[in-house]
């Protein structure tokens, strides 16, 4: 069937990417080095100690935040990961998720605050977040691979881009949901806008902000398998190997390890949210 007209959006994107590669190569080389060092350092911290030492630390964290039930579940879950011979892969994936989540939080929370403070910023940020969240994750991998090559770094960057949206959205929602009378009371006492933000709005909005951070972590973990396709390794690489080789045992074991990590991270961040609620109360 003949086309009435053709809009070469793809060619325009390719031209723009070629320009970025030609003119901003040094910047992306530095970005790659930064993320690689960050990831390698955290991966070393998680992978170097004996598995039982890491489990004790994680279980102690779970006990401190939630109690003995989560602590016991943490011990059993991570022992299962070790017993399935997925410990190294799980630590690699946990390091990737933590790096991507931390960077996504550092970017998205200030964006959400700026959006809550300015309608103009909000009108700009919202469609950008819509675009990032609805664009298929595989599409991110094409420019990221061209700019950053193979390895964990492109997986980290693609994960950051994919996970940004909920952090910005929830932060804006939390700040805007703060009772206006409380803000007006602060203004009446002569508090500056920055002090009102720091001492009134952010503390009261913290449960909502923490819910957004929880979503960032969950979305980051959902990108583990896709990151494995670009050489990031970890559980994503194991799942991808199982898929390409039709290896059912490996697929089940690596998939279960992802589930254990997801439950642990979800419960930990949920516990932090409840802790923040008690503090604000």
C-alpha atoms as a printed R data frame, in Angstrom:
    type eleno elety resid chain resno      x       y      z
1   ATOM     1    CA   UNK     A     1  0.000   0.000  0.000
2   ATOM     2    CA   UNK     A     2  1.375   3.404 -0.989
3   ATOM     3    CA   UNK     A     3  2.013   5.866  1.805
4   ATOM     4    CA   UNK     A     4  0.484   9.328  1.486
5   ATOM     5    CA   UNK     A     5  3.401  10.850  3.353
6   ATOM     6    CA   UNK     A     6  6.335   9.782  5.512
7   ATOM     7    CA   UNK     A     7  7.606  11.667  8.567
8   ATOM     8    CA   UNK     A     8 11.223  10.571  9.129
9   ATOM     9    CA   UNK     A     9 11.180  10.850 12.929
10  ATOM    10    CA   UNK     A    10 13.547   7.906 13.241
11  ATOM    11    CA   UNK     A    11 16.082   9.521 10.906
12  ATOM    12    CA   UNK     A    12 15.889  12.753 12.860
13  ATOM    13    CA   UNK     A    13 16.544  10.831 16.072
14  ATOM    14    CA   UNK     A    14 19.483   9.049 14.437
15  ATOM    15    CA   UNK     A    15 20.942  12.360 13.263
16  ATOM    16    CA   UNK     A    16 20.581  13.822 16.746
17  ATOM    17    CA   UNK     A    17 22.236  10.785 18.301
18  ATOM    18    CA   UNK     A    18 25.122  10.973 15.818
19  ATOM    19    CA   UNK     A    19 25.630  14.612 16.802
20  ATOM    20    CA   UNK     A    20 25.623  13.710 20.507
21  ATOM    21    CA   UNK     A    21 28.186  10.935 19.941
22  ATOM    22    CA   UNK     A    22 30.422  13.228 17.908
23  ATOM    23    CA   UNK     A    23 30.277  16.243 20.229
24  ATOM    24    CA   UNK     A    24 29.598  14.924 23.721
25  ATOM    25    CA   UNK     A    25 31.686  11.761 23.702
26  ATOM    26    CA   UNK     A    26 33.987  13.001 26.464
27  ATOM    27    CA   UNK     A    27 31.026  13.740 28.733
28  ATOM    28    CA   UNK     A    28 29.600  10.257 28.309
29  ATOM    29    CA   UNK     A    29 33.034   8.714 28.831
30  ATOM    30    CA   UNK     A    30 33.200  10.516 32.172
31  ATOM    31    CA   UNK     A    31 29.647   9.459 33.002
32  ATOM    32    CA   UNK     A    32 30.509   5.856 32.197
33  ATOM    33    CA   UNK     A    33 33.603   5.994 34.406
34  ATOM    34    CA   UNK     A    34 31.623   7.492 37.311
35  ATOM    35    CA   UNK     A    35 28.863   4.887 37.207
36  ATOM    36    CA   UNK     A    36 31.354   2.074 36.710
37  ATOM    37    CA   UNK     A    37 33.336   3.120 39.807
38  ATOM    38    CA   UNK     A    38 30.172   3.597 41.856
39  ATOM    39    CA   UNK     A    39 28.790   0.204 40.834
40  ATOM    40    CA   UNK     A    40 32.087  -1.649 41.275
41  ATOM    41    CA   UNK     A    41 32.584  -0.182 44.756
42  ATOM    42    CA   UNK     A    42 29.112  -1.165 45.947
43  ATOM    43    CA   UNK     A    43 29.340  -4.566 44.279
44  ATOM    44    CA   UNK     A    44 32.666  -5.141 46.063
45  ATOM    45    CA   UNK     A    45 31.072  -4.280 49.423
46  ATOM    46    CA   UNK     A    46 28.251  -6.778 48.828
47  ATOM    47    CA   UNK     A    47 30.258  -9.563 47.188
48  ATOM    48    CA   UNK     A    48 33.548  -9.619 49.124
49  ATOM    49    CA   UNK     A    49 32.371 -10.587 52.647
50  ATOM    50    CA   UNK     A    50 31.201 -14.163 53.317
51  ATOM    51    CA   UNK     A    51 27.567 -14.708 52.392
52  ATOM    52    CA   UNK     A    52 26.598 -15.300 56.022
53  ATOM    53    CA   UNK     A    53 28.041 -11.930 57.069
54  ATOM    54    CA   UNK     A    54 25.961 -10.111 54.454
55  ATOM    55    CA   UNK     A    55 22.865 -12.040 55.534
56  ATOM    56    CA   UNK     A    56 23.455 -11.080 59.179
57  ATOM    57    CA   UNK     A    57 23.743  -7.389 58.253
58  ATOM    58    CA   UNK     A    58 20.598  -7.471 56.102
59  ATOM    59    CA   UNK     A    59 18.683  -9.401 58.767
60  ATOM    60    CA   UNK     A    60 19.789  -6.904 61.436
61  ATOM    61    CA   UNK     A    61 18.556  -4.053 59.231
62  ATOM    62    CA   UNK     A    62 15.227  -5.825 58.771
63  ATOM    63    CA   UNK     A    63 14.928  -6.432 62.539
64  ATOM    64    CA   UNK     A    64 15.701  -2.783 63.329
65  ATOM    65    CA   UNK     A    65 13.143  -1.457 60.855
66  ATOM    66    CA   UNK     A    66 10.334  -3.980 61.152
67  ATOM    67    CA   UNK     A    67 10.923  -6.751 63.656
68  ATOM    68    CA   UNK     A    68 11.785 -10.402 63.959
69  ATOM    69    CA   UNK     A    69  9.344 -11.638 61.312
70  ATOM    70    CA   UNK     A    70 10.964  -9.638 58.506
71  ATOM    71    CA   UNK     A    71 14.389 -10.517 59.894
72  ATOM    72    CA   UNK     A    72 13.593 -14.228 59.811
73  ATOM    73    CA   UNK     A    73 12.139 -13.928 56.315
74  ATOM    74    CA   UNK     A    74 15.305 -12.130 55.203
75  ATOM    75    CA   UNK     A    75 17.503 -14.918 56.542
76  ATOM    76    CA   UNK     A    76 15.436 -17.648 54.897
77  ATOM    77    CA   UNK     A    77 15.135 -15.768 51.598
78  ATOM    78    CA   UNK     A    78 18.827 -15.052 51.223
79  ATOM    79    CA   UNK     A    79 19.759 -18.557 52.332
80  ATOM    80    CA   UNK     A    80 17.511 -19.775 49.526
81  ATOM    81    CA   UNK     A    81 19.395 -17.544 47.083
82  ATOM    82    CA   UNK     A    82 22.720 -18.944 48.285
83  ATOM    83    CA   UNK     A    83 21.406 -22.501 48.155
84  ATOM    84    CA   UNK     A    84 20.331 -22.018 44.532
85  ATOM    85    CA   UNK     A    85 23.884 -20.867 43.659
86  ATOM    86    CA   UNK     A    86 22.628 -17.404 42.713
87  ATOM    87    CA   UNK     A    87 24.404 -15.444 45.442
88  ATOM    88    CA   UNK     A    88 26.967 -13.657 43.248
89  ATOM    89    CA   UNK     A    89 24.326 -12.839 40.638
90  ATOM    90    CA   UNK     A    90 21.978 -11.537 43.331
91  ATOM    91    CA   UNK     A    91 24.644  -9.260 44.822
92  ATOM    92    CA   UNK     A    92 25.497  -7.925 41.349
93  ATOM    93    CA   UNK     A    93 21.824  -7.160 40.723
94  ATOM    94    CA   UNK     A    94 21.352  -5.647 44.187
95  ATOM    95    CA   UNK     A    95 24.311  -3.319 43.576
96  ATOM    96    CA   UNK     A    96 22.877  -2.279 40.209
97  ATOM    97    CA   UNK     A    97 19.434  -1.616 41.699
98  ATOM    98    CA   UNK     A    98 20.834   0.398 44.609
99  ATOM    99    CA   UNK     A    99 23.035   2.567 42.370
100 ATOM   100    CA   UNK     A   100 20.239   3.221 39.871
101 ATOM   101    CA   UNK     A   101 17.686   3.883 42.625
102 ATOM   102    CA   UNK     A   102 19.938   6.297 44.506
103 ATOM   103    CA   UNK     A   103 20.692   8.340 41.384
104 ATOM   104    CA   UNK     A   104 17.012   8.293 40.351
105 ATOM   105    CA   UNK     A   105 15.996   9.569 43.806
106 ATOM   106    CA   UNK     A   106 18.621  12.329 43.719
107 ATOM   107    CA   UNK     A   107 17.235  13.501 40.357
108 ATOM   108    CA   UNK     A   108 13.500  12.921 40.777
109 ATOM   109    CA   UNK     A   109 12.871  14.312 44.275
110 ATOM   110    CA   UNK     A   110 14.216  17.820 43.489
111 ATOM   111    CA   UNK     A   111 12.274  17.700 40.205
112 ATOM   112    CA   UNK     A   112  9.115  16.893 42.145
113 ATOM   113    CA   UNK     A   113  9.757  19.715 44.606
114 ATOM   114    CA   UNK     A   114 10.343  22.180 41.770
115 ATOM   115    CA   UNK     A   115  7.158  20.962 40.067
116 ATOM   116    CA   UNK     A   116  5.160  21.457 43.262
117 ATOM   117    CA   UNK     A   117  6.497  24.992 43.644
118 ATOM   118    CA   UNK     A   118  6.022  26.085 40.017
119 ATOM   119    CA   UNK     A   119  3.114  25.323 37.705
120 ATOM   120    CA   UNK     A   120  5.342  26.101 34.720
121 ATOM   121    CA   UNK     A   121  7.922  23.530 35.797
122 ATOM   122    CA   UNK     A   122  5.139  21.030 36.456
123 ATOM   123    CA   UNK     A   123  3.708  21.550 32.969
124 ATOM   124    CA   UNK     A   124  7.155  20.838 31.497
125 ATOM   125    CA   UNK     A   125  8.081  17.905 33.726
126 ATOM   126    CA   UNK     A   126  4.792  15.987 33.469
127 ATOM   127    CA   UNK     A   127  4.885  15.286 29.708
128 ATOM   128    CA   UNK     A   128  8.583  14.397 29.950
129 ATOM   129    CA   UNK     A   129  7.819  11.904 32.729
130 ATOM   130    CA   UNK     A   130  4.886  10.540 30.697
131 ATOM   131    CA   UNK     A   131  7.236  10.002 27.763
132 ATOM   132    CA   UNK     A   132  9.913   8.304 29.847
133 ATOM   133    CA   UNK     A   133  7.431   6.021 31.585
134 ATOM   134    CA   UNK     A   134  5.491   4.928 28.505
135 ATOM   135    CA   UNK     A   135  8.342   4.511 26.035
136 ATOM   136    CA   UNK     A   136  9.228   0.788 25.849
137 ATOM   137    CA   UNK     A   137 12.294   0.123 27.940
138 ATOM   138    CA   UNK     A   138 14.021  -1.713 25.086
139 ATOM   139    CA   UNK     A   139 14.065   1.530 23.079
140 ATOM   140    CA   UNK     A   140 16.269   3.165 25.723
141 ATOM   141    CA   UNK     A   141 18.883   0.506 25.156
142 ATOM   142    CA   UNK     A   142 19.664   1.543 21.571
143 ATOM   143    CA   UNK     A   143 21.104   5.035 22.273
144 ATOM   144    CA   UNK     A   144 22.474   3.937 25.651
145 ATOM   145    CA   UNK     A   145 24.441   1.106 24.053
146 ATOM   146    CA   UNK     A   146 25.803   3.413 21.360
147 ATOM   147    CA   UNK     A   147 26.857   5.979 23.956
148 ATOM   148    CA   UNK     A   148 28.082   3.743 26.784
149 ATOM   149    CA   UNK     A   149 28.863   0.340 25.271
150 ATOM   150    CA   UNK     A   150 28.248  -3.086 26.797
151 ATOM   151    CA   UNK     A   151 28.250  -3.778 30.537
152 ATOM   152    CA   UNK     A   152 26.466  -2.765 33.736
153 ATOM   153    CA   UNK     A   153 26.660   0.990 33.049
154 ATOM   154    CA   UNK     A   154 24.138   1.075 30.165
155 ATOM   155    CA   UNK     A   155 21.841  -1.081 32.298
156 ATOM   156    CA   UNK     A   156 22.153   1.399 35.163
157 ATOM   157    CA   UNK     A   157 21.455   4.420 32.949
158 ATOM   158    CA   UNK     A   158 18.458   2.786 31.253
159 ATOM   159    CA   UNK     A   159 17.126   1.820 34.675
160 ATOM   160    CA   UNK     A   160 17.505   5.378 35.981
161 ATOM   161    CA   UNK     A   161 15.604   6.819 33.035
162 ATOM   162    CA   UNK     A   162 12.844   4.224 33.361
163 ATOM   163    CA   UNK     A   163 12.444   4.663 37.145
164 ATOM   164    CA   UNK     A   164 12.510   8.480 37.401
165 ATOM   165    CA   UNK     A   165  8.815   9.194 36.887
166 ATOM   166    CA   UNK     A   166  7.210   7.906 40.110
167 ATOM   167    CA   UNK     A   167  9.740   9.709 42.297
168 ATOM   168    CA   UNK     A   168  8.950  13.054 40.688
169 ATOM   169    CA   UNK     A   169  5.194  12.438 40.622
170 ATOM   170    CA   UNK     A   170  4.876  11.283 44.226
171 ATOM   171    CA   UNK     A   171  7.084  14.092 45.512
172 ATOM   172    CA   UNK     A   172  4.999  16.711 43.729
173 ATOM   173    CA   UNK     A   173  1.801  15.096 44.987
174 ATOM   174    CA   UNK     A   174  3.085  14.981 48.554
175 ATOM   175    CA   UNK     A   175  4.194  18.632 48.605
176 ATOM   176    CA   UNK     A   176  0.956  19.851 47.009
177 ATOM   177    CA   UNK     A   177 -1.114  17.773 49.456
178 ATOM   178    CA   UNK     A   178  0.256  19.516 52.536
179 ATOM   179    CA   UNK     A   179 -2.518  21.465 54.252
180 ATOM   180    CA   UNK     A   180 -2.367  25.068 53.085
181 ATOM   181    CA   UNK     A   181 -3.348  26.300 56.556
182 ATOM   182    CA   UNK     A   182 -0.186  24.755 58.008
183 ATOM   183    CA   UNK     A   183  1.900  26.517 55.357
184 ATOM   184    CA   UNK     A   184  0.090  29.806 56.023
185 ATOM   185    CA   UNK     A   185  0.778  29.428 59.744
186 ATOM   186    CA   UNK     A   186  4.483  29.120 58.983
187 ATOM   187    CA   UNK     A   187  4.322  32.210 56.801
188 ATOM   188    CA   UNK     A   188  2.517  34.089 59.545
189 ATOM   189    CA   UNK     A   189  5.396  33.369 61.907
190 ATOM   190    CA   UNK     A   190  7.814  34.839 59.371
191 ATOM   191    CA   UNK     A   191  9.386  31.612 58.128
192 ATOM   192    CA   UNK     A   192 11.164  31.839 54.775
193 ATOM   193    CA   UNK     A   193  9.925  29.723 51.845
194 ATOM   194    CA   UNK     A   194 13.002  27.477 52.122
195 ATOM   195    CA   UNK     A   195 12.438  26.956 55.841
196 ATOM   196    CA   UNK     A   196  8.761  26.161 55.246
197 ATOM   197    CA   UNK     A   197  9.787  23.623 52.623
198 ATOM   198    CA   UNK     A   198 12.476  22.057 54.810
199 ATOM   199    CA   UNK     A   199 10.669  22.025 58.161
200 ATOM   200    CA   UNK     A   200  6.973  21.805 57.228
201 ATOM   201    CA   UNK     A   201  6.249  20.586 53.717
202 ATOM   202    CA   UNK     A   202  8.903  17.892 53.266
203 ATOM   203    CA   UNK     A   203  8.337  16.276 56.714
204 ATOM   204    CA   UNK     A   204  4.560  16.187 56.199
205 ATOM   205    CA   UNK     A   205  4.955  14.919 52.624
206 ATOM   206    CA   UNK     A   206  7.589  12.328 53.547
207 ATOM   207    CA   UNK     A   207  5.239   9.283 53.603
208 ATOM   208    CA   UNK     A   208  4.162  10.067 50.039
209 ATOM   209    CA   UNK     A   209  7.745  10.766 48.971
210 ATOM   210    CA   UNK     A   210  8.833   7.449 50.479
211 ATOM   211    CA   UNK     A   211  6.066   5.694 48.551
212 ATOM   212    CA   UNK     A   212  7.553   7.187 45.396
213 ATOM   213    CA   UNK     A   213 11.014   5.961 46.385
214 ATOM   214    CA   UNK     A   214  9.546   2.507 46.906
215 ATOM   215    CA   UNK     A   215  8.184   2.614 43.360
216 ATOM   216    CA   UNK     A   216 11.581   3.708 42.047
217 ATOM   217    CA   UNK     A   217 13.225   0.682 43.652
218 ATOM   218    CA   UNK     A   218 10.567  -1.717 42.354
219 ATOM   219    CA   UNK     A   219 10.819  -0.338 38.811
220 ATOM   220    CA   UNK     A   220 14.603  -0.537 39.013
221 ATOM   221    CA   UNK     A   221 14.365  -4.186 39.975
222 ATOM   222    CA   UNK     A   222 11.944  -4.832 37.117
223 ATOM   223    CA   UNK     A   223 14.666  -3.617 34.736
224 ATOM   224    CA   UNK     A   224 17.186  -6.203 35.978
225 ATOM   225    CA   UNK     A   225 16.349  -8.710 33.249
226 ATOM   226    CA   UNK     A   226 16.499  -6.084 30.500
227 ATOM   227    CA   UNK     A   227 19.823  -4.831 31.875
228 ATOM   228    CA   UNK     A   228 21.080  -8.400 31.656
229 ATOM   229    CA   UNK     A   229 20.514  -8.295 27.903
230 ATOM   230    CA   UNK     A   230 23.152  -5.573 27.515
231 ATOM   231    CA   UNK     A   231 25.846  -7.358 29.472
232 ATOM   232    CA   UNK     A   232 25.010  -6.132 32.968
233 ATOM   233    CA   UNK     A   233 25.196  -9.683 34.285
234 ATOM   234    CA   UNK     A   234 23.628 -10.542 37.601
235 ATOM   235    CA   UNK     A   235 20.240 -12.189 37.832
236 ATOM   236    CA   UNK     A   236 19.165 -10.492 34.615
237 ATOM   237    CA   UNK     A   237 21.982 -12.183 32.740
238 ATOM   238    CA   UNK     A   238 21.003 -15.530 34.268
239 ATOM   239    CA   UNK     A   239 17.352 -15.084 33.281
240 ATOM   240    CA   UNK     A   240 18.368 -14.058 29.763
241 ATOM   241    CA   UNK     A   241 20.676 -17.089 29.468
242 ATOM   242    CA   UNK     A   242 17.884 -19.342 30.665
243 ATOM   243    CA   UNK     A   243 15.513 -17.842 28.119
244 ATOM   244    CA   UNK     A   244 17.864 -18.166 25.164
245 ATOM   245    CA   UNK     A   245 18.911 -21.683 26.188
246 ATOM   246    CA   UNK     A   246 15.435 -22.851 27.293
247 ATOM   247    CA   UNK     A   247 17.014 -23.759 30.623
248 ATOM   248    CA   UNK     A   248 14.065 -24.246 32.976
249 ATOM   249    CA   UNK     A   249 16.032 -24.895 36.219
250 ATOM   250    CA   UNK     A   250 18.187 -21.797 35.744
251 ATOM   251    CA   UNK     A   251 15.149 -19.693 34.826
252 ATOM   252    CA   UNK     A   252 13.193 -20.771 37.902
253 ATOM   253    CA   UNK     A   253 16.124 -20.291 40.280
254 ATOM   254    CA   UNK     A   254 17.169 -16.879 38.970
255 ATOM   255    CA   UNK     A   255 13.525 -15.789 38.846
256 ATOM   256    CA   UNK     A   256 12.990 -16.823 42.466
257 ATOM   257    CA   UNK     A   257 16.105 -14.886 43.452
258 ATOM   258    CA   UNK     A   258 14.620 -11.771 41.812
259 ATOM   259    CA   UNK     A   259 11.407 -12.328 43.773
260 ATOM   260    CA   UNK     A   260 13.317 -12.577 47.069
261 ATOM   261    CA   UNK     A   261 15.171  -9.330 46.346
262 ATOM   262    CA   UNK     A   262 11.919  -7.613 45.379
263 ATOM   263    CA   UNK     A   263 10.128  -8.662 48.568
264 ATOM   264    CA   UNK     A   264 13.079  -7.663 50.754
265 ATOM   265    CA   UNK     A   265 13.483  -4.223 49.174
266 ATOM   266    CA   UNK     A   266  9.728  -3.599 49.179
267 ATOM   267    CA   UNK     A   267  9.367  -4.458 52.866
268 ATOM   268    CA   UNK     A   268 12.403  -2.400 53.831
269 ATOM   269    CA   UNK     A   269 11.211   0.732 52.033
270 ATOM   270    CA   UNK     A   270  7.667   0.215 53.338
271 ATOM   271    CA   UNK     A   271  9.099   0.014 56.856
272 ATOM   272    CA   UNK     A   272 10.965   3.264 56.275
273 ATOM   273    CA   UNK     A   273  7.689   4.857 55.175
274 ATOM   274    CA   UNK     A   274  5.940   3.793 58.382
275 ATOM   275    CA   UNK     A   275  8.873   5.018 60.444
276 ATOM   276    CA   UNK     A   276  8.628   8.418 58.765
277 ATOM   277    CA   UNK     A   277  4.893   8.528 59.527
278 ATOM   278    CA   UNK     A   278  5.567   7.948 63.218
279 ATOM   279    CA   UNK     A   279  8.247  10.635 63.262
280 ATOM   280    CA   UNK     A   280  6.002  13.185 61.510
281 ATOM   281    CA   UNK     A   281  3.130  12.294 63.865
